[in-house]
GROMACS .gro file of C-alpha atoms in nm:
model
  177
    1MET     CA    1   6.776  13.932   8.963
    2LYS     CA    2   7.063  13.981   9.210
    3LEU     CA    3   7.010  13.628   9.337
    4LYS     CA    4   7.160  13.459   9.027
    5PRO     CA    5   7.518  13.592   9.078
    6ILE     CA    6   7.506  13.497   9.447
    7VAL     CA    7   7.387  13.145   9.364
    8ALA     CA    8   7.659  13.111   9.099
    9VAL     CA    9   7.926  13.216   9.350
   10LEU     CA   10   7.792  12.977   9.613
   11VAL     CA   11   7.779  12.686   9.367
   12GLY     CA   12   8.132  12.770   9.251
   13ASN     CA   13   8.259  12.779   9.609
   14LEU     CA   14   8.090  12.447   9.690
   15THR     CA   15   8.249  12.288   9.384
   16ILE     CA   16   8.594  12.412   9.487
   17ALA     CA   17   8.538  12.296   9.844
   18ALA     CA   18   8.426  11.953   9.725
   19CYS     CA   19   8.738  11.911   9.509
   20ALA     CA   20   8.970  12.035   9.780
   21GLY     CA   21   8.789  11.830  10.043
   22GLY     CA   22   8.806  11.523   9.822
   23CYS     CA   23   9.157  11.459   9.944
   24GLY     CA   24   9.049  11.447  10.308
   25SER     CA   25   9.109  11.691  10.588
   26ASN     CA   26   9.415  11.904  10.641
   27ASP     CA   27   9.450  11.754  10.986
   28ASP     CA   28   9.805  11.765  11.117
   29SER     CA   29   9.748  11.479  11.360
   30ASP     CA   30   9.956  11.170  11.309
   31GLY     CA   31   9.653  10.941  11.315
   32ARG     CA   32   9.787  10.698  11.575
   33ASP     CA   33   9.458  10.511  11.600
   34SER     CA   34   9.423  10.138  11.546
   35ALA     CA   35   9.535  10.007  11.208
   36ALA     CA   36   9.234   9.773  11.220
   37ALA     CA   37   9.017  10.065  11.113
   38VAL     CA   38   9.169  10.073  10.764
   39THR     CA   39   8.893  10.060  10.506
   40THR     CA   40   8.788   9.743  10.334
   41ALA     CA   41   8.873   9.911  10.006
   42ALA     CA   42   9.240   9.911  10.101
   43THR     CA   43   9.244   9.540  10.170
   44SER     CA   44   9.068   9.457   9.848
   45HIS     CA   45   9.327   9.647   9.643
   46SER     CA   46   9.642   9.529   9.812
   47ASN     CA   47   9.722   9.192   9.664
   48GLY     CA   48   9.840   9.271   9.313
   49GLY     CA   49   9.523   9.151   9.141
   50THR     CA   50   9.599   8.775   9.126
   51ALA     CA   51   9.287   8.557   9.142
   52ASP     CA   52   9.448   8.246   9.295
   53THR     CA   53   9.455   8.297   9.675
   54SER     CA   54   9.745   8.056   9.734
   55ARG     CA   55   9.947   8.231   9.464
   56LYS     CA   56   9.881   8.572   9.626
   57ARG     CA   57  10.024   8.452   9.953
   58ARG     CA   58  10.330   8.300   9.791
   59ASP     CA   59  10.408   8.568   9.531
   60GLY     CA   60  10.291   8.881   9.709
   61SER     CA   61  10.179   9.210   9.566
   62ARG     CA   62  10.318   9.350   9.244
   63VAL     CA   63  10.458   9.698   9.176
   64LYS     CA   64  10.478   9.816   8.817
   65VAL     CA   65  10.542  10.137   8.623
   66MET     CA   66  10.284  10.301   8.400
   67SER     CA   67  10.261  10.634   8.220
   68SER     CA   68  10.048  10.908   8.373
   69ARG     CA   69  10.003  11.283   8.340
   70TYR     CA   70  10.292  11.308   8.592
   71GLY     CA   71  10.520  11.093   8.376
   72LYS     CA   72  10.608  10.732   8.453
   73VAL     CA   73  10.504  10.644   8.809
   74LEU     CA   74  10.439  10.341   9.030
   75PHE     CA   75  10.113  10.146   9.029
   76ASP     CA   76  10.004   9.816   9.181
   77GLY     CA   77   9.947   9.506   8.969
   78ARG     CA   78   9.594   9.618   8.881
   79GLY     CA   79   9.694   9.969   8.778
   80ARG     CA   80   9.606  10.154   9.100
   81ALA     CA   81   9.832  10.455   9.172
   82LEU     CA   82  10.077  10.431   9.463
   83TYR     CA   83  10.182  10.728   9.676
   84LEU     CA   84  10.446  10.809   9.935
   85PHE     CA   85  10.406  11.033  10.241
   86THR     CA   86  10.682  11.291  10.294
   87ARG     CA   87  10.631  11.290  10.670
   88GLU     CA   88  10.787  10.943  10.681
   89LYS     CA   89  11.164  10.984  10.687
   90ARG     CA   90  11.241  10.617  10.745
   91ARG     CA   91  11.086  10.283  10.654
   92SER     CA   92  10.826  10.276  10.931
   93SER     CA   93  10.476  10.406  10.865
   94ARG     CA   94  10.334  10.707  11.048
   95CYS     CA   95   9.992  10.680  10.885
   96TYR     CA   96   9.728  10.513  11.105
   97GLY     CA   97   9.363  10.575  11.195
   98GLU     CA   98   9.201  10.858  10.996
   99CYS     CA   99   9.516  10.888  10.787
  100ALA     CA  100   9.505  10.518  10.688
  101ARG     CA  101   9.134  10.545  10.605
  102ALA     CA  102   9.208  10.822  10.355
  103TRP     CA  103   9.543  10.673  10.243
  104PRO     CA  104   9.513  10.293  10.274
  105PRO     CA  105   9.849  10.113  10.302
  106PHE     CA  106   9.959   9.889  10.014
  107TYR     CA  107   9.981   9.551  10.188
  108THR     CA  108  10.134   9.223  10.078
  109ARG     CA  109  10.099   8.870  10.209
  110GLY     CA  110  10.410   8.735  10.041
  111ARG     CA  111  10.729   8.875   9.902
  112PRO     CA  112  10.637   9.173   9.681
  113ARG     CA  113  10.755   9.156   9.323
  114ALA     CA  114  10.856   9.389   9.046
  115GLY     CA  115  10.633   9.423   8.742
  116ASP     CA  116  10.699   9.613   8.420
  117GLY     CA  117  10.950   9.894   8.475
  118ALA     CA  118  10.982   9.857   8.854
  119GLN     CA  119  11.322   9.786   9.009
  120ALA     CA  120  11.315   9.466   9.216
  121SER     CA  121  11.610   9.588   9.425
  122LEU     CA  122  11.400   9.884   9.550
  123ILE     CA  123  11.098   9.675   9.659
  124SER     CA  124  11.075   9.558  10.019
  125THR     CA  125  10.832   9.565  10.314
  126THR     CA  126  10.792   9.722  10.654
  127LYS     CA  127  10.601   9.572  10.943
  128ARG     CA  128  10.307   9.782  11.063
  129ARG     CA  129  10.157   9.778  11.410
  130GLY     CA  130   9.941   9.469  11.422
  131GLY     CA  131  10.192   9.270  11.216
  132ARG     CA  132  10.077   9.328  10.855
  133ARG     CA  133  10.344   9.385  10.591
  134GLN     CA  134  10.331   9.709  10.391
  135VAL     CA  135  10.515   9.731  10.060
  136THR     CA  136  10.799   9.985  10.042
  137TYR     CA  137  10.984  10.122   9.741
  138ASP     CA  138  11.330  10.267   9.794
  139GLY     CA  139  11.249  10.271  10.165
  140HIS     CA  140  10.919  10.461  10.128
  141PRO     CA  141  10.602  10.288  10.256
  142LEU     CA  142  10.346  10.290   9.973
  143TYR     CA  143   9.980  10.391   9.993
  144TYR     CA  144   9.668  10.420   9.782
  145TYR     CA  145   9.435  10.717   9.787
  146VAL     CA  146   9.084  10.603   9.880
  147SER     CA  147   8.909  10.793   9.595
  148ASP     CA  148   9.134  10.655   9.320
  149ARG     CA  149   8.899  10.390   9.188
  150ALA     CA  150   8.995  10.321   8.826
  151PRO     CA  151   9.325  10.189   8.689
  152GLY     CA  152   9.558  10.479   8.606
  153GLN     CA  153   9.354  10.731   8.810
  154ILE     CA  154   9.552  10.982   9.021
  155THR     CA  155   9.315  11.219   9.203
  156CYS     CA  156   9.517  11.351   9.496
  157GLN     CA  157   9.874  11.428   9.387
  158ASP     CA  158  10.084  11.685   9.576
  159VAL     CA  159   9.837  11.746   9.857
  160VAL     CA  160   9.930  11.830  10.217
  161GLU     CA  161   9.744  11.619  10.473
  162PHE     CA  162   9.817  11.459  10.809
  163GLY     CA  163  10.137  11.659  10.852
  164GLY     CA  164  10.305  11.577  10.521
  165THR     CA  165  10.268  11.582  10.144
  166TRP     CA  166  10.135  11.290   9.938
  167LEU     CA  167  10.309  11.232   9.607
  168VAL     CA  168  10.321  10.965   9.339
  169VAL     CA  169  10.653  10.781   9.304
  170SER     CA  170  10.896  10.767   9.012
  171PRO     CA  171  11.051  10.435   8.895
  172GLY     CA  172  11.373  10.546   9.069
  173GLY     CA  173  11.193  10.583   9.404
  174GLU     CA  174  11.177  10.962   9.416
  175ALA     CA  175  10.868  11.166   9.496
  176VAL     CA  176  10.722  11.325   9.182
  177GLN     CA  177  10.668  11.697   9.248
   0.00000   0.00000   0.00000
């Protein structure tokens, strides 16, 4: 009889640990491993959703604004949430290795463009180690979260990992707290 409450507590603790662990580790390392280790999922989500390969290269990735439970925030052209990393105080990325596996960079092959609600004047790029171009918004390099799979999904807002906080981005370029 006393086993049921213990099992319930253990299952509850495992559920909490799984949710908290879903956003990765709380590692304070800067993840300065090779950028080549970035997951395939990141690459498949980084081109704005255009089917024509030549068009992707010419036009680049798209940033748009959509409504979410955090208000209006930035998404890519296919509706995937975009995040900024508070540890980055200037345009260059500090997220490589394990960090980039959990928080894949939002890459572009061409000049990134503004979609619905995004401000074209705030969209630019930064060059990562290895030469790939990462989209920036108001100077902040943009990232996905690896477990956000569906359009509009935001599963890891306001979490501290890899020495900084990960937050979705407002249309004005500010971190949404």
